């Protein structure tokens, strides 16, 4: 099994930045694609970004493209989401996720979920 624990969320003003971290434990972290999803109240959980097992390929959802950047450090079993130019619409619970490939941008293909960390962006 893989356990995922997010950290780094909090309250930030619009235009500010946060860096989320997801620490993974368990089996073969480096074999998994890793991603971030988010869910605002009353909305479905939506894809944010994904990175392949090697860190060589990434994909970012259109609303965050150019503002957010996913990265990973396999030596530390950690995936990051650098969030810049934050907007109030970015307010959500952010979830770390693990799957087999970049196709896990489809949330139905996610194998493991973290419990989430709250990001609140004030206007």
Short mmCIF file of N, CA and C in Angstrom, two decimals:
data_model
loop_
_atom_site.label_atom_id
_atom_site.label_comp_id
_atom_site.label_asym_id
_atom_site.label_seq_id
_atom_site.Cartn_x
_atom_site.Cartn_y
_atom_site.Cartn_z
N UNK A 1 0.82 -1.17 0.00
CA UNK A 1 0.00 0.00 0.00
C UNK A 1 0.87 1.24 0.00
N UNK A 2 0.27 2.35 -0.42
CA UNK A 2 0.92 3.64 -0.42
C UNK A 2 0.09 4.58 0.45
N UNK A 3 0.75 5.24 1.37
CA UNK A 3 0.11 6.26 2.19
C UNK A 3 0.62 7.63 1.77
N UNK A 4 -0.29 8.58 1.64
CA UNK A 4 0.03 9.91 1.16
C UNK A 4 -0.44 10.93 2.18
N UNK A 5 0.45 11.85 2.55
CA UNK A 5 0.13 12.87 3.54
C UNK A 5 0.51 14.23 2.99
N UNK A 6 -0.49 15.09 2.83
CA UNK A 6 -0.27 16.43 2.29
C UNK A 6 0.07 17.41 3.41
N UNK A 7 0.81 18.44 3.05
CA UNK A 7 1.10 19.53 3.96
C UNK A 7 1.34 20.80 3.15
N UNK A 8 1.35 21.93 3.83
CA UNK A 8 1.67 23.19 3.19
C UNK A 8 0.49 24.07 2.87
N UNK A 9 -0.71 23.58 3.09
CA UNK A 9 -1.88 24.40 2.85
C UNK A 9 -2.01 25.50 3.88
N UNK A 10 -2.92 26.41 3.62
CA UNK A 10 -3.13 27.51 4.54
C UNK A 10 -3.90 28.63 3.89
N UNK A 11 -3.86 29.77 4.53
CA UNK A 11 -4.55 30.97 4.07
C UNK A 11 -3.55 31.91 3.43
N UNK A 12 -3.87 32.39 2.24
CA UNK A 12 -2.98 33.29 1.52
C UNK A 12 -3.82 34.32 0.77
N UNK A 13 -3.27 35.50 0.59
CA UNK A 13 -3.96 36.53 -0.16
C UNK A 13 -3.85 36.27 -1.66
N UNK A 14 -4.84 36.75 -2.39
CA UNK A 14 -4.79 36.65 -3.84
C UNK A 14 -3.49 37.24 -4.36
N UNK A 15 -2.90 36.53 -5.31
CA UNK A 15 -1.61 36.93 -5.85
C UNK A 15 -0.43 36.31 -5.15
N UNK A 16 -0.67 35.69 -4.02
CA UNK A 16 0.39 35.08 -3.25
C UNK A 16 0.73 33.68 -3.73
N UNK A 17 1.62 33.04 -2.99
CA UNK A 17 2.11 31.72 -3.37
C UNK A 17 2.08 30.77 -2.19
N UNK A 18 1.93 29.50 -2.49
CA UNK A 18 2.06 28.43 -1.53
C UNK A 18 2.75 27.26 -2.22
N UNK A 19 3.43 26.45 -1.44
CA UNK A 19 4.01 25.22 -1.94
C UNK A 19 3.47 24.06 -1.13
N UNK A 20 2.72 23.20 -1.78
CA UNK A 20 2.20 22.01 -1.15
C UNK A 20 3.19 20.87 -1.28
N UNK A 21 3.25 20.04 -0.27
CA UNK A 21 4.07 18.85 -0.29
C UNK A 21 3.21 17.64 -0.02
N UNK A 22 3.60 16.53 -0.59
CA UNK A 22 2.93 15.25 -0.35
C UNK A 22 4.01 14.23 -0.07
N UNK A 23 4.04 13.74 1.15
CA UNK A 23 5.00 12.73 1.55
C UNK A 23 4.38 11.36 1.40
N UNK A 24 5.07 10.49 0.69
CA UNK A 24 4.57 9.15 0.43
C UNK A 24 5.36 8.13 1.22
N UNK A 25 4.67 7.14 1.69
CA UNK A 25 5.31 6.02 2.35
C UNK A 25 4.67 4.73 1.84
N UNK A 26 5.39 3.63 2.00
CA UNK A 26 4.90 2.36 1.51
C UNK A 26 5.80 1.82 0.42
N UNK A 27 5.20 1.22 -0.58
CA UNK A 27 5.94 0.47 -1.57
C UNK A 27 6.18 1.25 -2.86
N UNK A 28 7.42 1.25 -3.31
CA UNK A 28 7.78 1.63 -4.68
C UNK A 28 7.22 2.97 -5.11
N UNK A 29 7.50 4.00 -4.32
CA UNK A 29 7.04 5.34 -4.66
C UNK A 29 7.46 5.74 -6.06
N UNK A 30 8.70 5.46 -6.42
CA UNK A 30 9.22 5.92 -7.69
C UNK A 30 8.56 5.23 -8.89
N UNK A 31 7.78 4.20 -8.66
CA UNK A 31 7.08 3.50 -9.73
C UNK A 31 5.75 4.15 -10.09
N UNK A 32 5.31 5.12 -9.31
CA UNK A 32 3.98 5.70 -9.48
C UNK A 32 4.04 7.08 -10.13
N UNK A 33 3.10 7.32 -11.01
CA UNK A 33 2.78 8.69 -11.36
C UNK A 33 2.09 9.33 -10.16
N UNK A 34 2.33 10.62 -9.97
CA UNK A 34 1.76 11.34 -8.84
C UNK A 34 1.01 12.55 -9.34
N UNK A 35 -0.04 12.90 -8.64
CA UNK A 35 -0.84 14.03 -9.08
C UNK A 35 -1.46 14.79 -7.94
N UNK A 36 -2.05 15.91 -8.32
CA UNK A 36 -2.81 16.74 -7.40
C UNK A 36 -4.20 16.98 -7.98
N UNK A 37 -5.19 16.89 -7.13
CA UNK A 37 -6.57 17.22 -7.44
C UNK A 37 -7.06 18.21 -6.41
N UNK A 38 -8.18 18.85 -6.69
CA UNK A 38 -8.75 19.76 -5.72
C UNK A 38 -10.26 19.67 -5.76
N UNK A 39 -10.88 20.02 -4.64
CA UNK A 39 -12.32 19.98 -4.54
C UNK A 39 -12.81 21.14 -3.68
N UNK A 40 -13.62 21.97 -4.28
CA UNK A 40 -14.26 23.07 -3.59
C UNK A 40 -15.64 22.64 -3.12
N UNK A 41 -16.20 23.28 -2.09
CA UNK A 41 -17.52 22.91 -1.61
C UNK A 41 -18.56 22.94 -2.72
N UNK A 42 -19.34 21.88 -2.82
CA UNK A 42 -20.39 21.80 -3.82
C UNK A 42 -19.93 21.46 -5.21
N UNK A 43 -18.64 21.21 -5.39
CA UNK A 43 -18.11 20.89 -6.71
C UNK A 43 -17.47 19.51 -6.71
N UNK A 44 -17.32 18.96 -7.91
CA UNK A 44 -16.64 17.69 -8.05
C UNK A 44 -15.14 17.86 -7.88
N UNK A 45 -14.50 16.79 -7.48
CA UNK A 45 -13.05 16.80 -7.41
C UNK A 45 -12.48 16.91 -8.82
N UNK A 46 -11.56 17.86 -9.03
CA UNK A 46 -11.05 18.11 -10.35
C UNK A 46 -9.53 17.95 -10.41
N UNK A 47 -9.08 17.56 -11.57
CA UNK A 47 -7.67 17.38 -11.83
C UNK A 47 -6.94 18.71 -11.81
N UNK A 48 -5.74 18.72 -11.23
CA UNK A 48 -4.90 19.91 -11.19
C UNK A 48 -3.61 19.69 -11.98
N UNK A 49 -2.87 18.64 -11.64
CA UNK A 49 -1.59 18.39 -12.28
C UNK A 49 -1.17 16.95 -12.03
N UNK A 50 -0.32 16.42 -12.91
CA UNK A 50 0.19 15.07 -12.75
C UNK A 50 1.63 15.03 -13.26
N UNK A 51 2.42 14.14 -12.69
CA UNK A 51 3.81 13.96 -13.09
C UNK A 51 4.10 12.47 -13.17
N UNK A 52 4.85 12.05 -14.20
CA UNK A 52 5.10 10.64 -14.37
C UNK A 52 6.14 10.14 -13.37
N UNK A 53 6.38 8.84 -13.40
CA UNK A 53 7.24 8.23 -12.39
C UNK A 53 8.66 8.76 -12.41
N UNK A 54 9.14 9.17 -13.57
CA UNK A 54 10.51 9.65 -13.70
C UNK A 54 10.65 11.14 -13.43
N UNK A 55 9.54 11.86 -13.45
CA UNK A 55 9.57 13.30 -13.35
C UNK A 55 9.81 14.01 -14.66
N UNK A 56 9.91 13.27 -15.76
CA UNK A 56 10.23 13.85 -17.06
C UNK A 56 9.03 14.42 -17.79
N UNK A 57 7.84 13.96 -17.46
CA UNK A 57 6.63 14.41 -18.14
C UNK A 57 5.61 14.90 -17.14
N UNK A 58 4.99 16.03 -17.46
CA UNK A 58 3.95 16.60 -16.59
C UNK A 58 2.76 17.04 -17.42
N UNK A 59 1.65 17.23 -16.76
CA UNK A 59 0.45 17.76 -17.37
C UNK A 59 -0.25 18.62 -16.33
N UNK A 60 -0.70 19.79 -16.74
CA UNK A 60 -1.37 20.71 -15.84
C UNK A 60 -2.72 21.11 -16.44
N UNK A 61 -3.72 21.18 -15.60
CA UNK A 61 -5.04 21.59 -16.05
C UNK A 61 -5.01 23.03 -16.52
N UNK A 62 -5.85 23.34 -17.50
CA UNK A 62 -5.86 24.67 -18.09
C UNK A 62 -6.01 25.81 -17.07
N UNK A 63 -6.88 25.68 -16.05
CA UNK A 63 -7.03 26.81 -15.12
C UNK A 63 -5.78 27.14 -14.31
N UNK A 64 -4.84 26.20 -14.21
CA UNK A 64 -3.65 26.45 -13.41
C UNK A 64 -2.39 26.53 -14.25
N UNK A 65 -2.50 26.27 -15.53
CA UNK A 65 -1.34 26.25 -16.40
C UNK A 65 -0.65 27.62 -16.40
N UNK A 66 0.66 27.61 -16.21
CA UNK A 66 1.41 28.84 -16.14
C UNK A 66 1.49 29.43 -14.75
N UNK A 67 0.70 28.93 -13.81
CA UNK A 67 0.71 29.41 -12.43
C UNK A 67 1.19 28.35 -11.45
N UNK A 68 0.79 27.11 -11.68
CA UNK A 68 1.16 26.01 -10.81
C UNK A 68 2.19 25.13 -11.51
N UNK A 69 3.03 24.49 -10.73
CA UNK A 69 4.02 23.58 -11.28
C UNK A 69 4.20 22.38 -10.36
N UNK A 70 3.99 21.19 -10.90
CA UNK A 70 4.19 19.97 -10.14
C UNK A 70 5.63 19.50 -10.32
N UNK A 71 6.20 18.94 -9.27
CA UNK A 71 7.53 18.36 -9.34
C UNK A 71 7.62 17.23 -8.32
N UNK A 72 8.67 16.44 -8.41
CA UNK A 72 8.84 15.36 -7.45
C UNK A 72 10.31 15.14 -7.16
N UNK A 73 10.56 14.59 -5.99
CA UNK A 73 11.90 14.21 -5.57
C UNK A 73 11.79 12.78 -5.09
N UNK A 74 12.16 11.85 -5.95
CA UNK A 74 11.99 10.45 -5.62
C UNK A 74 12.90 10.02 -4.46
N UNK A 75 14.05 10.68 -4.32
CA UNK A 75 14.93 10.36 -3.21
C UNK A 75 14.29 10.68 -1.87
N UNK A 76 13.37 11.65 -1.86
CA UNK A 76 12.67 12.03 -0.64
C UNK A 76 11.25 11.50 -0.57
N UNK A 77 10.85 10.73 -1.57
CA UNK A 77 9.48 10.20 -1.64
C UNK A 77 8.45 11.31 -1.49
N UNK A 78 8.67 12.40 -2.20
CA UNK A 78 7.83 13.57 -2.03
C UNK A 78 7.48 14.18 -3.39
N UNK A 79 6.24 14.62 -3.51
CA UNK A 79 5.79 15.36 -4.68
C UNK A 79 5.34 16.74 -4.20
N UNK A 80 5.56 17.75 -5.04
CA UNK A 80 5.28 19.13 -4.67
C UNK A 80 4.31 19.76 -5.66
N UNK A 81 3.62 20.77 -5.20
CA UNK A 81 2.84 21.63 -6.08
C UNK A 81 3.15 23.07 -5.71
N UNK A 82 3.93 23.71 -6.55
CA UNK A 82 4.21 25.13 -6.36
C UNK A 82 3.07 25.93 -6.98
N UNK A 83 2.42 26.75 -6.18
CA UNK A 83 1.26 27.51 -6.61
C UNK A 83 1.59 28.99 -6.51
N UNK A 84 1.61 29.65 -7.65
CA UNK A 84 1.88 31.08 -7.72
C UNK A 84 0.67 31.81 -8.26
N UNK A 85 0.64 33.11 -8.05
CA UNK A 85 -0.45 33.95 -8.55
C UNK A 85 -1.80 33.38 -8.18
N UNK A 86 -1.95 33.03 -6.93
CA UNK A 86 -3.17 32.37 -6.48
C UNK A 86 -4.38 33.28 -6.60
N UNK A 87 -5.50 32.67 -6.94
CA UNK A 87 -6.77 33.36 -7.11
C UNK A 87 -7.79 32.80 -6.12
N UNK A 88 -8.80 33.58 -5.77
CA UNK A 88 -9.85 33.05 -4.89
C UNK A 88 -10.48 31.76 -5.43
N UNK A 89 -10.57 31.62 -6.75
CA UNK A 89 -11.14 30.41 -7.33
C UNK A 89 -10.27 29.18 -7.09
N UNK A 90 -9.04 29.38 -6.64
CA UNK A 90 -8.18 28.25 -6.30
C UNK A 90 -8.50 27.67 -4.93
N UNK A 91 -9.36 28.34 -4.17
CA UNK A 91 -9.73 27.86 -2.84
C UNK A 91 -10.37 26.49 -2.94
N UNK A 92 -9.81 25.53 -2.23
CA UNK A 92 -10.30 24.16 -2.28
C UNK A 92 -9.48 23.32 -1.31
N UNK A 93 -9.95 22.10 -1.09
CA UNK A 93 -9.11 21.09 -0.47
C UNK A 93 -8.30 20.44 -1.57
N UNK A 94 -7.00 20.39 -1.38
CA UNK A 94 -6.10 19.82 -2.36
C UNK A 94 -5.68 18.43 -1.93
N UNK A 95 -5.82 17.48 -2.84
CA UNK A 95 -5.55 16.08 -2.57
C UNK A 95 -4.38 15.58 -3.39
N UNK A 96 -3.48 14.91 -2.73
CA UNK A 96 -2.41 14.19 -3.40
C UNK A 96 -2.94 12.84 -3.87
N UNK A 97 -2.42 12.35 -4.99
CA UNK A 97 -2.90 11.10 -5.56
C UNK A 97 -1.76 10.34 -6.22
N UNK A 98 -1.91 9.04 -6.29
CA UNK A 98 -0.93 8.17 -6.94
C UNK A 98 -1.64 7.23 -7.90
N UNK A 99 -1.02 6.97 -9.05
CA UNK A 99 -1.56 6.07 -10.03
C UNK A 99 -0.46 5.51 -10.91
N UNK A 100 -0.85 4.80 -11.96
CA UNK A 100 0.12 4.09 -12.77
C UNK A 100 0.76 4.93 -13.86
N UNK A 101 0.09 5.98 -14.31
CA UNK A 101 0.59 6.76 -15.43
C UNK A 101 -0.06 8.13 -15.45
N UNK A 102 0.31 8.94 -16.44
CA UNK A 102 -0.29 10.26 -16.59
C UNK A 102 -1.78 10.20 -16.83
N UNK A 103 -2.29 9.04 -17.24
CA UNK A 103 -3.73 8.91 -17.44
C UNK A 103 -4.51 9.05 -16.15
N UNK A 104 -3.84 9.02 -15.01
CA UNK A 104 -4.55 9.21 -13.74
C UNK A 104 -5.08 10.62 -13.59
N UNK A 105 -4.80 11.49 -14.58
CA UNK A 105 -5.52 12.75 -14.63
C UNK A 105 -7.03 12.51 -14.70
N UNK A 106 -7.42 11.35 -15.19
CA UNK A 106 -8.78 10.86 -15.03
C UNK A 106 -8.88 10.30 -13.61
N UNK A 107 -9.64 10.95 -12.75
CA UNK A 107 -9.66 10.57 -11.35
C UNK A 107 -10.14 9.14 -11.11
N UNK A 108 -10.82 8.56 -12.09
CA UNK A 108 -11.25 7.18 -11.95
C UNK A 108 -10.07 6.21 -11.96
N UNK A 109 -8.91 6.66 -12.44
CA UNK A 109 -7.73 5.82 -12.52
C UNK A 109 -6.77 6.06 -11.36
N UNK A 110 -7.12 6.91 -10.43
CA UNK A 110 -6.30 7.10 -9.24
C UNK A 110 -6.38 5.87 -8.35
N UNK A 111 -5.24 5.42 -7.86
CA UNK A 111 -5.20 4.24 -7.01
C UNK A 111 -5.16 4.58 -5.52
N UNK A 112 -4.49 5.68 -5.17
CA UNK A 112 -4.36 6.08 -3.78
C UNK A 112 -4.61 7.57 -3.64
N UNK A 113 -5.27 7.94 -2.56
CA UNK A 113 -5.56 9.34 -2.24
C UNK A 113 -5.01 9.71 -0.88
N UNK A 114 -4.50 10.93 -0.77
CA UNK A 114 -4.27 11.51 0.53
C UNK A 114 -5.56 12.05 1.11
N UNK A 115 -5.49 12.55 2.32
CA UNK A 115 -6.70 13.05 2.99
C UNK A 115 -6.97 14.51 2.72
N UNK A 116 -6.04 15.20 2.10
CA UNK A 116 -6.27 16.56 1.67
C UNK A 116 -5.71 17.61 2.61
N UNK A 117 -5.45 18.78 2.04
CA UNK A 117 -5.03 19.95 2.81
C UNK A 117 -5.77 21.17 2.27
N UNK A 118 -6.25 22.00 3.16
CA UNK A 118 -7.07 23.15 2.77
C UNK A 118 -6.20 24.29 2.28
N UNK A 119 -6.56 24.84 1.14
CA UNK A 119 -5.96 26.06 0.62
C UNK A 119 -7.07 27.09 0.50
N UNK A 120 -6.90 28.22 1.15
CA UNK A 120 -7.88 29.29 1.11
C UNK A 120 -7.20 30.55 0.60
N UNK A 121 -7.74 31.13 -0.45
CA UNK A 121 -7.19 32.34 -1.06
C UNK A 121 -8.19 33.46 -0.85
N UNK A 122 -7.79 34.48 -0.13
CA UNK A 122 -8.66 35.60 0.15
C UNK A 122 -8.55 36.65 -0.95
N UNK A 123 -9.65 37.34 -1.20
CA UNK A 123 -9.68 38.35 -2.23
C UNK A 123 -9.24 39.70 -1.71
#
